[in-house]
Amino acid sequence: MSFRHLIDFGDLTRRDWEEIYARAERIMDAPERYMDACHGKLEASLFFEPSTRTNFSFQTAMLRLGGTTFGFADPRSSSTAKGETLKDTIKMVSAYSDVIVMRNPKEGAAKAASLYSEVPVINAGDGGHMHPTQTMADLTTITRLRGSVDGISIGLCGDLKNGRTVHSLIKALAKFNDIKFYLISPRELALPEYMRIFMRENGMRFTEVTNMEPVIPMLDVLYMTRIQRERFIDPLEYERNKGVYILSRRKLARAKPKLMVLHPLPRVDEIDVDVDDDPRAAYFEQARFGMYARMALLMDLANQGHKKPEPVEICTNPVCSNPNCITQTEGSYLPALTKVIGGMECCAYCDKELR
Ligand code: NCD
């Protein structure tokens, strides 16, 4: 594998992904053969934000590989509540563990953690930014049920502005051929600029629409998402947009018989419950596939061993103006890292353009 930390799906090559997928399939087909693959290994699971699927699926993945897990699912029970920096938490936890799985409400938090960790860090969601292991669940589902990802027409529907699963999935699909995107969202919740720049830079074809019905017949995959209530600064903006897309049996009537409906879950109201029994609904299977994909990932990362991180300079002058960026809260020490996306200078933590 060519990577140590999994912060963004862009950290992987297509070959890395193919290796992980092939291993996930082998595990699915004979799980008992992998019962000791992480024997003696410890996964630290640091959930600074609520989670059911991701947290449980990482924990069960590690337990099924013969390893153990420890951590917290409520930051109030950690020293963060006493004012500890992310850097100190990570330095300490990485000394105890073999791999760190972290979810944090701040964009770029996983990247920041990786600078100080002695062990691989896996981003289990950083604010509205990225969620690469959900993408592994998504790609595993599409590949296992359809045979391949190349050549699909995919509709991404809902809160494309704040939906980190959508951003990660787009990053991953840049590595596949001939994908056609339909971006279905209200104008207010359209894909952020840094993701559009990424899509243009990678020559990805996309059509933006506000209404789902006319595009449904064209799709091989429909990826539904929830309007991300917790990310709205203005509650009225949420009120205006909640309930905007609801997939019903009636709407599915014009879809391809082989359409696959995916959703990272949790669902609020965007898919009617009677769609669950339609053979095209794959979202519960998707959650199960996610566990196997995470097992395949952990087998590699939890066995990489400890390595002291390179020293990084201390910077007290954050350059990013995104209020949700990790540099806003941990800016007293994080180095001011930048990167270029599509010719624009961007924050290397949260990817937002620097102005
Ligand atoms: C997603 C997340 O946390 O971003 N859930 C998940 O990981 N399965 C999607 C969501 O919360 O809407």
mmCIF file of C-alpha atoms and ligand atoms in Angstrom:
data_model
loop_
_atom_site.group_PDB
_atom_site.id
_atom_site.type_symbol
_atom_site.label_atom_id
_atom_site.label_comp_id
_atom_site.label_asym_id
_atom_site.label_seq_id
_atom_site.Cartn_x
_atom_site.Cartn_y
_atom_site.Cartn_z
ATOM 1 C CA MET A 1 0.000 0.000 0.000
ATOM 2 C CA SER A 2 1.389 3.409 -0.919
ATOM 3 C CA PHE A 3 -0.159 5.357 1.970
ATOM 4 C CA ARG A 4 0.110 5.513 5.761
ATOM 5 C CA HIS A 5 -2.736 7.819 6.796
ATOM 6 C CA LEU A 6 -6.161 7.834 5.164
ATOM 7 C CA ILE A 7 -7.314 11.447 5.277
ATOM 8 C CA ASP A 8 -8.781 11.898 1.809
ATOM 9 C CA PHE A 9 -9.520 9.346 -0.894
ATOM 10 C CA GLY A 10 -6.934 11.206 -2.990
ATOM 11 C CA ASP A 11 -4.286 9.618 -0.690
ATOM 12 C CA LEU A 12 -4.872 6.296 -2.477
ATOM 13 C CA THR A 13 -3.944 5.233 -5.968
ATOM 14 C CA ARG A 14 -6.462 3.209 -7.949
ATOM 15 C CA ARG A 15 -4.173 0.264 -7.452
ATOM 16 C CA ASP A 16 -4.295 0.716 -3.649
ATOM 17 C CA TRP A 17 -8.076 0.710 -3.868
ATOM 18 C CA GLU A 18 -8.116 -2.409 -6.034
ATOM 19 C CA GLU A 19 -5.928 -4.209 -3.497
ATOM 20 C CA ILE A 20 -8.238 -3.182 -0.642
ATOM 21 C CA TYR A 21 -11.312 -4.242 -2.588
ATOM 22 C CA ALA A 22 -9.826 -7.592 -3.547
ATOM 23 C CA ARG A 23 -8.973 -8.226 0.096
ATOM 24 C CA ALA A 24 -12.459 -7.139 1.212
ATOM 25 C CA GLU A 25 -13.938 -9.720 -1.172
ATOM 26 C CA ARG A 26 -11.682 -12.457 0.156
ATOM 27 C CA ILE A 27 -12.758 -11.564 3.706
ATOM 28 C CA MET A 28 -16.454 -11.586 2.757
ATOM 29 C CA ASP A 29 -16.085 -15.009 1.193
ATOM 30 C CA ALA A 30 -14.187 -16.616 4.107
ATOM 31 C CA PRO A 31 -14.240 -14.352 7.197
ATOM 32 C CA GLU A 32 -13.016 -17.121 9.505
ATOM 33 C CA ARG A 33 -9.622 -17.080 7.769
ATOM 34 C CA TYR A 34 -8.989 -13.522 9.006
ATOM 35 C CA MET A 35 -9.848 -14.006 12.679
ATOM 36 C CA ASP A 36 -6.266 -13.333 13.767
ATOM 37 C CA ALA A 37 -5.156 -10.853 11.117
ATOM 38 C CA CYS A 38 -4.933 -8.039 13.708
ATOM 39 C CA HIS A 39 -4.235 -10.207 16.734
ATOM 40 C CA GLY A 40 -2.793 -8.073 19.547
ATOM 41 C CA LYS A 41 -3.495 -4.799 17.752
ATOM 42 C CA LEU A 42 -5.335 -1.891 19.362
ATOM 43 C CA GLU A 43 -7.584 0.540 17.562
ATOM 44 C CA ALA A 44 -8.183 3.913 19.209
ATOM 45 C CA SER A 45 -11.570 5.225 18.266
ATOM 46 C CA LEU A 46 -11.905 8.954 18.906
ATOM 47 C CA PHE A 47 -15.402 10.128 18.069
ATOM 48 C CA PHE A 48 -15.734 13.836 18.775
ATOM 49 C CA GLU A 49 -19.074 13.772 16.932
ATOM 50 C CA PRO A 50 -22.050 11.352 17.022
ATOM 51 C CA SER A 51 -21.903 8.179 14.940
ATOM 52 C CA THR A 52 -23.600 4.810 14.874
ATOM 53 C CA ARG A 53 -22.581 2.994 11.700
ATOM 54 C CA THR A 54 -19.051 4.264 11.285
ATOM 55 C CA ASN A 55 -18.082 3.784 14.908
ATOM 56 C CA PHE A 56 -19.697 0.342 15.223
ATOM 57 C CA SER A 57 -18.451 -0.839 11.879
ATOM 58 C CA PHE A 58 -14.851 0.122 12.694
ATOM 59 C CA GLN A 59 -15.095 -1.518 16.103
ATOM 60 C CA THR A 60 -16.682 -4.709 14.805
ATOM 61 C CA ALA A 61 -14.179 -4.780 11.943
ATOM 62 C CA MET A 62 -11.276 -4.720 14.413
ATOM 63 C CA LEU A 63 -12.893 -7.281 16.723
ATOM 64 C CA ARG A 64 -13.528 -9.626 13.795
ATOM 65 C CA LEU A 65 -9.828 -9.402 12.931
ATOM 66 C CA GLY A 66 -8.871 -10.469 16.446
ATOM 67 C CA GLY A 67 -7.831 -6.989 17.618
ATOM 68 C CA THR A 68 -9.327 -4.762 20.312
ATOM 69 C CA THR A 69 -10.610 -1.226 20.493
ATOM 70 C CA PHE A 70 -10.792 1.538 23.070
ATOM 71 C CA GLY A 71 -11.820 5.168 22.939
ATOM 72 C CA PHE A 72 -14.743 7.502 23.393
ATOM 73 C CA ALA A 73 -17.908 8.356 21.521
ATOM 74 C CA ASP A 74 -18.596 11.504 23.487
ATOM 75 C CA PRO A 75 -15.857 14.151 23.728
ATOM 76 C CA ARG A 76 -17.272 15.329 27.059
ATOM 77 C CA SER A 77 -15.734 12.198 28.553
ATOM 78 C CA SER A 78 -12.224 13.033 27.233
ATOM 79 C CA SER A 79 -9.637 15.638 28.245
ATOM 80 C CA THR A 80 -10.738 17.813 25.329
ATOM 81 C CA ALA A 81 -13.451 18.955 27.758
ATOM 82 C CA LYS A 82 -10.616 20.219 30.019
ATOM 83 C CA GLY A 83 -9.115 22.212 27.158
ATOM 84 C CA GLU A 84 -6.521 19.737 25.845
ATOM 85 C CA THR A 85 -5.313 20.426 22.291
ATOM 86 C CA LEU A 86 -5.883 17.917 19.507
ATOM 87 C CA LYS A 87 -2.108 17.638 19.156
ATOM 88 C CA ASP A 88 -1.637 16.479 22.771
ATOM 89 C CA THR A 89 -4.579 14.058 22.592
ATOM 90 C CA ILE A 90 -3.141 12.489 19.436
ATOM 91 C CA LYS A 91 0.442 12.285 20.733
ATOM 92 C CA MET A 92 -0.784 10.481 23.812
ATOM 93 C CA VAL A 93 -3.302 8.168 22.121
ATOM 94 C CA SER A 94 -0.858 7.217 19.361
ATOM 95 C CA ALA A 95 1.603 6.074 22.006
ATOM 96 C CA TYR A 96 -1.007 3.598 23.317
ATOM 97 C CA SER A 97 -2.461 2.284 20.065
ATOM 98 C CA ASP A 98 -1.664 0.823 16.626
ATOM 99 C CA VAL A 99 -4.164 2.803 14.569
ATOM 100 C CA ILE A 100 -6.356 5.843 15.254
ATOM 101 C CA VAL A 101 -9.869 6.199 13.841
ATOM 102 C CA MET A 102 -11.093 9.746 14.344
ATOM 103 C CA ARG A 103 -14.283 11.671 13.656
ATOM 104 C CA ASN A 104 -14.254 15.388 14.382
ATOM 105 C CA PRO A 105 -16.638 18.246 13.586
ATOM 106 C CA LYS A 106 -13.798 20.462 12.290
ATOM 107 C CA GLU A 107 -12.769 20.305 8.638
ATOM 108 C CA GLY A 108 -9.145 19.273 8.282
ATOM 109 C CA ALA A 109 -8.960 17.747 11.788
ATOM 110 C CA ALA A 110 -7.748 14.377 10.490
ATOM 111 C CA LYS A 111 -4.973 16.008 8.477
ATOM 112 C CA ALA A 112 -3.948 17.967 11.588
ATOM 113 C CA ALA A 113 -3.939 14.768 13.692
ATOM 114 C CA SER A 114 -1.783 12.933 11.165
ATOM 115 C CA LEU A 115 1.023 15.478 11.685
ATOM 116 C CA TYR A 116 1.479 14.389 15.300
ATOM 117 C CA SER A 117 0.622 10.691 15.265
ATOM 118 C CA GLU A 118 3.073 7.806 15.598
ATOM 119 C CA VAL A 119 0.485 5.462 14.068
ATOM 120 C CA PRO A 120 -1.759 5.646 10.994
ATOM 121 C CA VAL A 121 -4.742 7.997 11.301
ATOM 122 C CA ILE A 122 -8.006 7.171 9.550
ATOM 123 C CA ASN A 123 -10.431 10.000 8.872
ATOM 124 C CA ALA A 124 -13.884 8.792 9.926
ATOM 125 C CA GLY A 125 -15.406 12.155 8.955
ATOM 126 C CA ASP A 126 -14.049 15.708 9.409
ATOM 127 C CA GLY A 127 -16.919 18.186 9.509
ATOM 128 C CA GLY A 128 -18.535 18.719 6.115
ATOM 129 C CA HIS A 129 -15.258 17.930 4.348
ATOM 130 C CA MET A 130 -14.392 14.241 3.733
ATOM 131 C CA HIS A 131 -15.320 10.710 4.788
ATOM 132 C CA PRO A 132 -13.115 8.327 2.789
ATOM 133 C CA THR A 133 -14.083 5.062 4.472
ATOM 134 C CA GLN A 134 -17.756 5.656 3.696
ATOM 135 C CA THR A 135 -16.552 5.878 0.113
ATOM 136 C CA MET A 136 -14.937 2.465 0.533
ATOM 137 C CA ALA A 137 -18.339 1.145 1.593
ATOM 138 C CA ASP A 138 -19.939 2.811 -1.449
ATOM 139 C CA LEU A 139 -17.398 1.506 -3.960
ATOM 140 C CA THR A 140 -17.477 -1.981 -2.459
ATOM 141 C CA THR A 141 -21.259 -2.049 -2.816
ATOM 142 C CA ILE A 142 -21.220 -0.873 -6.430
ATOM 143 C CA THR A 143 -18.429 -3.245 -7.435
ATOM 144 C CA ARG A 144 -19.818 -6.283 -5.650
ATOM 145 C CA LEU A 145 -23.389 -5.817 -6.887
ATOM 146 C CA ARG A 146 -22.725 -4.459 -10.359
ATOM 147 C CA GLY A 147 -19.336 -5.901 -11.320
ATOM 148 C CA SER A 148 -17.548 -2.591 -11.877
ATOM 149 C CA VAL A 149 -17.627 1.137 -11.216
ATOM 150 C CA ASP A 150 -16.314 2.353 -14.592
ATOM 151 C CA GLY A 151 -18.936 3.710 -16.969
ATOM 152 C CA ILE A 152 -21.736 4.445 -14.496
ATOM 153 C CA SER A 153 -24.141 7.386 -14.533
ATOM 154 C CA ILE A 154 -24.528 8.475 -10.942
ATOM 155 C CA GLY A 155 -26.966 10.934 -9.382
ATOM 156 C CA LEU A 156 -25.773 12.574 -6.158
ATOM 157 C CA CYS A 157 -28.810 13.994 -4.438
ATOM 158 C CA GLY A 158 -29.398 16.205 -1.398
ATOM 159 C CA ASP A 159 -27.024 18.357 0.610
ATOM 160 C CA LEU A 160 -24.029 18.442 -1.700
ATOM 161 C CA LYS A 161 -22.594 21.465 0.094
ATOM 162 C CA ASN A 162 -22.226 19.897 3.547
ATOM 163 C CA GLY A 163 -22.315 16.191 2.662
ATOM 164 C CA ARG A 164 -18.798 14.877 3.252
ATOM 165 C CA THR A 165 -19.694 11.443 1.877
ATOM 166 C CA VAL A 166 -20.456 13.054 -1.487
ATOM 167 C CA HIS A 167 -17.158 14.950 -1.544
ATOM 168 C CA SER A 168 -15.172 11.806 -0.803
ATOM 169 C CA LEU A 169 -17.073 9.765 -3.353
ATOM 170 C CA ILE A 170 -16.369 12.342 -6.073
ATOM 171 C CA LYS A 171 -12.673 12.315 -5.133
ATOM 172 C CA ALA A 172 -12.658 8.548 -5.524
ATOM 173 C CA LEU A 173 -14.605 8.481 -8.781
ATOM 174 C CA ALA A 174 -11.902 10.665 -10.364
ATOM 175 C CA LYS A 175 -9.855 7.449 -10.430
ATOM 176 C CA PHE A 176 -12.424 5.621 -12.584
ATOM 177 C CA ASN A 177 -13.249 5.959 -16.275
ATOM 178 C CA ASP A 178 -16.224 7.368 -18.067
ATOM 179 C CA ILE A 179 -18.380 8.390 -15.083
ATOM 180 C CA LYS A 180 -21.285 10.737 -15.714
ATOM 181 C CA PHE A 181 -22.480 12.832 -12.775
ATOM 182 C CA TYR A 182 -25.864 14.371 -12.120
ATOM 183 C CA LEU A 183 -25.593 16.745 -9.169
ATOM 184 C CA ILE A 184 -29.094 17.123 -7.728
ATOM 185 C CA SER A 185 -29.422 19.798 -5.035
ATOM 186 C CA PRO A 186 -31.144 23.052 -4.167
ATOM 187 C CA ARG A 187 -29.008 26.003 -5.360
ATOM 188 C CA GLU A 188 -28.180 26.928 -1.753
ATOM 189 C CA LEU A 189 -26.782 23.442 -1.113
ATOM 190 C CA ALA A 190 -24.789 22.988 -4.314
ATOM 191 C CA LEU A 191 -21.317 21.429 -4.361
ATOM 192 C CA PRO A 192 -18.645 23.697 -2.794
ATOM 193 C CA GLU A 193 -16.285 25.601 -5.045
ATOM 194 C CA TYR A 194 -13.194 23.556 -4.106
ATOM 195 C CA MET A 195 -14.973 20.396 -5.272
ATOM 196 C CA ARG A 196 -16.037 22.004 -8.564
ATOM 197 C CA ILE A 197 -12.462 23.081 -9.168
ATOM 198 C CA PHE A 198 -11.390 19.499 -8.481
ATOM 199 C CA MET A 199 -13.961 18.091 -10.922
ATOM 200 C CA ARG A 200 -12.996 20.509 -13.681
ATOM 201 C CA GLU A 201 -9.306 19.870 -13.107
ATOM 202 C CA ASN A 202 -9.938 16.143 -13.494
ATOM 203 C CA GLY A 203 -12.134 16.503 -16.583
ATOM 204 C CA MET A 204 -15.182 15.017 -14.795
ATOM 205 C CA ARG A 205 -18.479 15.510 -16.656
ATOM 206 C CA PHE A 206 -21.321 16.844 -14.536
ATOM 207 C CA THR A 207 -24.798 18.246 -14.991
ATOM 208 C CA GLU A 208 -26.383 20.241 -12.157
ATOM 209 C CA VAL A 209 -30.136 20.089 -11.641
ATOM 210 C CA THR A 210 -32.529 21.073 -8.859
ATOM 211 C CA ASN A 211 -35.214 18.485 -9.629
ATOM 212 C CA MET A 212 -34.543 14.745 -9.253
ATOM 213 C CA GLU A 213 -37.429 13.346 -11.289
ATOM 214 C CA PRO A 214 -36.271 14.143 -14.841
ATOM 215 C CA VAL A 215 -32.830 12.567 -14.308
ATOM 216 C CA ILE A 216 -33.882 9.365 -12.492
ATOM 217 C CA PRO A 217 -34.393 7.370 -15.742
ATOM 218 C CA MET A 218 -30.778 8.047 -16.776
ATOM 219 C CA LEU A 219 -29.128 6.698 -13.633
ATOM 220 C CA ASP A 220 -27.311 3.477 -12.768
ATOM 221 C CA VAL A 221 -26.724 4.646 -9.194
ATOM 222 C CA LEU A 222 -28.758 7.119 -7.162
ATOM 223 C CA TYR A 223 -26.863 8.291 -4.081
ATOM 224 C CA MET A 224 -29.289 9.907 -1.647
ATOM 225 C CA THR A 225 -28.070 12.017 1.271
ATOM 226 C CA ARG A 226 -29.625 13.697 4.271
ATOM 227 C CA ILE A 227 -29.797 17.477 4.622
ATOM 228 C CA GLN A 228 -26.989 17.936 7.193
ATOM 229 C CA ARG A 229 -28.869 19.874 9.853
ATOM 230 C CA GLU A 230 -25.903 20.133 12.266
ATOM 231 C CA ARG A 231 -23.778 21.975 9.683
ATOM 232 C CA PHE A 232 -26.166 24.894 9.145
ATOM 233 C CA ILE A 233 -25.111 28.170 10.701
ATOM 234 C CA ASP A 234 -28.485 29.718 9.772
ATOM 235 C CA PRO A 235 -31.401 27.561 11.073
ATOM 236 C CA LEU A 236 -33.740 29.197 8.543
ATOM 237 C CA GLU A 237 -31.601 27.875 5.709
ATOM 238 C CA TYR A 238 -32.173 24.367 7.095
ATOM 239 C CA GLU A 239 -35.921 24.970 7.415
ATOM 240 C CA ARG A 240 -36.070 26.115 3.790
ATOM 241 C CA ASN A 241 -34.324 23.006 2.519
ATOM 242 C CA LYS A 242 -35.431 20.125 4.744
ATOM 243 C CA GLY A 243 -37.656 17.574 3.064
ATOM 244 C CA VAL A 244 -36.740 18.912 -0.368
ATOM 245 C CA TYR A 245 -36.037 15.499 -1.931
ATOM 246 C CA ILE A 246 -38.046 12.434 -1.059
ATOM 247 C CA LEU A 247 -37.516 9.266 -3.056
ATOM 248 C CA SER A 248 -40.780 7.369 -3.347
ATOM 249 C CA ARG A 249 -41.948 4.204 -5.087
ATOM 250 C CA ARG A 250 -43.774 6.388 -7.581
ATOM 251 C CA LYS A 251 -40.558 8.209 -8.548
ATOM 252 C CA LEU A 252 -38.732 4.897 -8.893
ATOM 253 C CA ALA A 253 -41.286 3.642 -11.400
ATOM 254 C CA ARG A 254 -39.431 5.383 -14.252
ATOM 255 C CA ALA A 255 -35.969 4.286 -13.124
ATOM 256 C CA LYS A 256 -33.881 1.564 -14.766
ATOM 257 C CA PRO A 257 -34.704 -1.915 -13.458
ATOM 258 C CA LYS A 258 -31.026 -2.264 -12.464
ATOM 259 C CA LEU A 259 -30.745 1.109 -10.728
ATOM 260 C CA MET A 260 -28.954 0.905 -7.381
ATOM 261 C CA VAL A 261 -30.179 3.226 -4.618
ATOM 262 C CA LEU A 262 -27.454 4.023 -2.093
ATOM 263 C CA HIS A 263 -27.492 6.149 1.078
ATOM 264 C CA PRO A 264 -24.702 6.444 3.662
ATOM 265 C CA LEU A 265 -27.414 6.541 6.378
ATOM 266 C CA PRO A 266 -28.793 7.743 8.732
ATOM 267 C CA ARG A 267 -31.923 8.505 6.756
ATOM 268 C CA VAL A 268 -34.277 11.221 7.931
ATOM 269 C CA ASP A 269 -37.121 11.441 5.402
ATOM 270 C CA GLU A 270 -35.348 11.435 2.034
ATOM 271 C CA ILE A 271 -36.280 7.831 1.187
ATOM 272 C CA ASP A 272 -39.800 6.590 1.891
ATOM 273 C CA VAL A 273 -39.751 3.427 4.010
ATOM 274 C CA ASP A 274 -41.684 1.455 1.405
ATOM 275 C CA VAL A 275 -38.706 1.832 -0.963
ATOM 276 C CA ASP A 276 -36.749 -0.444 1.424
ATOM 277 C CA ASP A 277 -38.408 -3.530 -0.044
ATOM 278 C CA ASP A 278 -37.666 -2.597 -3.643
ATOM 279 C CA PRO A 279 -34.860 -4.817 -4.983
ATOM 280 C CA ARG A 280 -33.054 -1.664 -6.118
ATOM 281 C CA ALA A 281 -32.620 -0.427 -2.525
ATOM 282 C CA ALA A 282 -29.054 -1.350 -1.540
ATOM 283 C CA TYR A 283 -28.430 0.952 1.435
ATOM 284 C CA PHE A 284 -28.630 -1.617 4.216
ATOM 285 C CA GLU A 285 -26.322 -3.981 2.349
ATOM 286 C CA GLN A 286 -24.035 -0.995 1.798
ATOM 287 C CA ALA A 287 -23.592 -0.649 5.580
ATOM 288 C CA ARG A 288 -22.560 -4.318 5.822
ATOM 289 C CA PHE A 289 -20.112 -4.010 2.920
ATOM 290 C CA GLY A 290 -18.600 -1.046 4.757
ATOM 291 C CA MET A 291 -17.492 -3.303 7.590
ATOM 292 C CA TYR A 292 -15.653 -5.646 5.207
ATOM 293 C CA ALA A 293 -13.975 -2.723 3.453
ATOM 294 C CA ARG A 294 -12.847 -1.381 6.843
ATOM 295 C CA MET A 295 -11.498 -4.815 7.792
ATOM 296 C CA ALA A 296 -9.433 -4.828 4.605
ATOM 297 C CA LEU A 297 -8.100 -1.355 5.393
ATOM 298 C CA LEU A 298 -7.327 -2.074 9.057
ATOM 299 C CA MET A 299 -5.428 -5.241 8.176
ATOM 300 C CA ASP A 300 -2.911 -3.070 6.425
ATOM 301 C CA LEU A 301 -2.803 0.090 8.534
ATOM 302 C CA ALA A 302 -2.948 -1.469 12.012
ATOM 303 C CA ASN A 303 0.025 -3.640 11.079
ATOM 304 C CA GLN A 304 2.268 -0.790 9.858
ATOM 305 C CA GLY A 305 3.889 -0.190 13.260
ATOM 306 C CA HIS A 306 4.950 2.949 15.119
ATOM 307 C CA LYS A 307 6.982 5.687 13.471
ATOM 308 C CA LYS A 308 7.890 9.053 14.982
ATOM 309 C CA PRO A 309 6.302 11.801 12.888
ATOM 310 C CA GLU A 310 8.570 14.375 11.201
ATOM 311 C CA PRO A 311 8.860 17.532 13.315
ATOM 312 C CA VAL A 312 6.574 20.310 12.062
ATOM 313 C CA GLU A 313 7.079 24.006 12.619
ATOM 314 C CA ILE A 314 4.772 25.910 14.933
ATOM 315 C CA CYS A 315 2.771 28.666 13.345
ATOM 316 C CA THR A 316 0.590 31.088 15.250
ATOM 317 C CA ASN A 317 -0.937 32.828 12.282
ATOM 318 C CA PRO A 318 -3.606 30.701 10.568
ATOM 319 C CA VAL A 319 -4.094 31.548 6.901
ATOM 320 C CA CYS A 320 -7.491 29.930 6.306
ATOM 321 C CA SER A 321 -10.663 31.967 6.806
ATOM 322 C CA ASN A 322 -13.124 29.036 6.756
ATOM 323 C CA PRO A 323 -14.857 29.260 10.174
ATOM 324 C CA ASN A 324 -15.184 25.448 10.283
ATOM 325 C CA CYS A 325 -11.508 24.777 9.566
ATOM 326 C CA ILE A 326 -9.426 23.103 12.279
ATOM 327 C CA THR A 327 -6.915 25.960 12.029
ATOM 328 C CA GLN A 328 -9.526 28.246 13.601
ATOM 329 C CA THR A 329 -9.569 26.309 16.879
ATOM 330 C CA GLU A 330 -6.094 24.733 16.920
ATOM 331 C CA GLY A 331 -4.422 27.654 15.174
ATOM 332 C CA SER A 332 -2.060 28.410 18.038
ATOM 333 C CA TYR A 333 0.352 25.721 16.843
ATOM 334 C CA LEU A 334 -0.730 24.185 13.501
ATOM 335 C CA PRO A 335 1.650 24.954 10.624
ATOM 336 C CA ALA A 336 0.126 27.084 7.853
ATOM 337 C CA LEU A 337 0.049 24.468 5.104
ATOM 338 C CA THR A 338 -1.255 25.224 1.633
ATOM 339 C CA LYS A 339 -1.738 23.265 -1.570
ATOM 340 C CA VAL A 340 -2.710 24.056 -5.138
ATOM 341 C CA ILE A 341 -5.992 22.685 -6.545
ATOM 342 C CA GLY A 342 -6.760 23.557 -10.164
ATOM 343 C CA GLY A 343 -4.272 26.428 -10.102
ATOM 344 C CA MET A 344 -5.822 27.960 -6.935
ATOM 345 C CA GLU A 345 -4.006 28.215 -3.627
ATOM 346 C CA CYS A 346 -6.048 26.330 -1.016
ATOM 347 C CA CYS A 347 -5.832 25.405 2.667
ATOM 348 C CA ALA A 348 -4.112 22.019 2.974
ATOM 349 C CA TYR A 349 -6.381 21.069 5.909
ATOM 350 C CA CYS A 350 -9.900 21.878 4.666
ATOM 351 C CA ASP A 351 -9.218 22.499 0.906
ATOM 352 C CA LYS A 352 -11.026 25.860 0.884
ATOM 353 C CA GLU A 353 -9.591 28.493 -1.469
ATOM 354 C CA LEU A 354 -7.422 31.076 0.296
ATOM 355 C CA ARG A 355 -8.427 34.614 -0.445
HETATM 356 C C1 NCD B 1 -22.659 9.936 7.095
HETATM 357 C C2 NCD B 1 -21.745 10.905 7.819
HETATM 358 O O1 NCD B 1 -21.510 10.767 9.012
HETATM 359 O O2 NCD B 1 -21.249 11.789 7.138
HETATM 360 N N1 NCD B 1 -22.993 8.825 7.864
HETATM 361 C C3 NCD B 1 -22.161 7.757 7.892
HETATM 362 O O3 NCD B 1 -20.985 7.866 8.151
HETATM 363 N N2 NCD B 1 -22.662 6.573 7.567
HETATM 364 C C4 NCD B 1 -23.824 10.603 6.482
HETATM 365 C C5 NCD B 1 -24.687 11.481 7.324
HETATM 366 O O4 NCD B 1 -24.475 11.665 8.526
HETATM 367 O O5 NCD B 1 -25.625 12.024 6.742
#
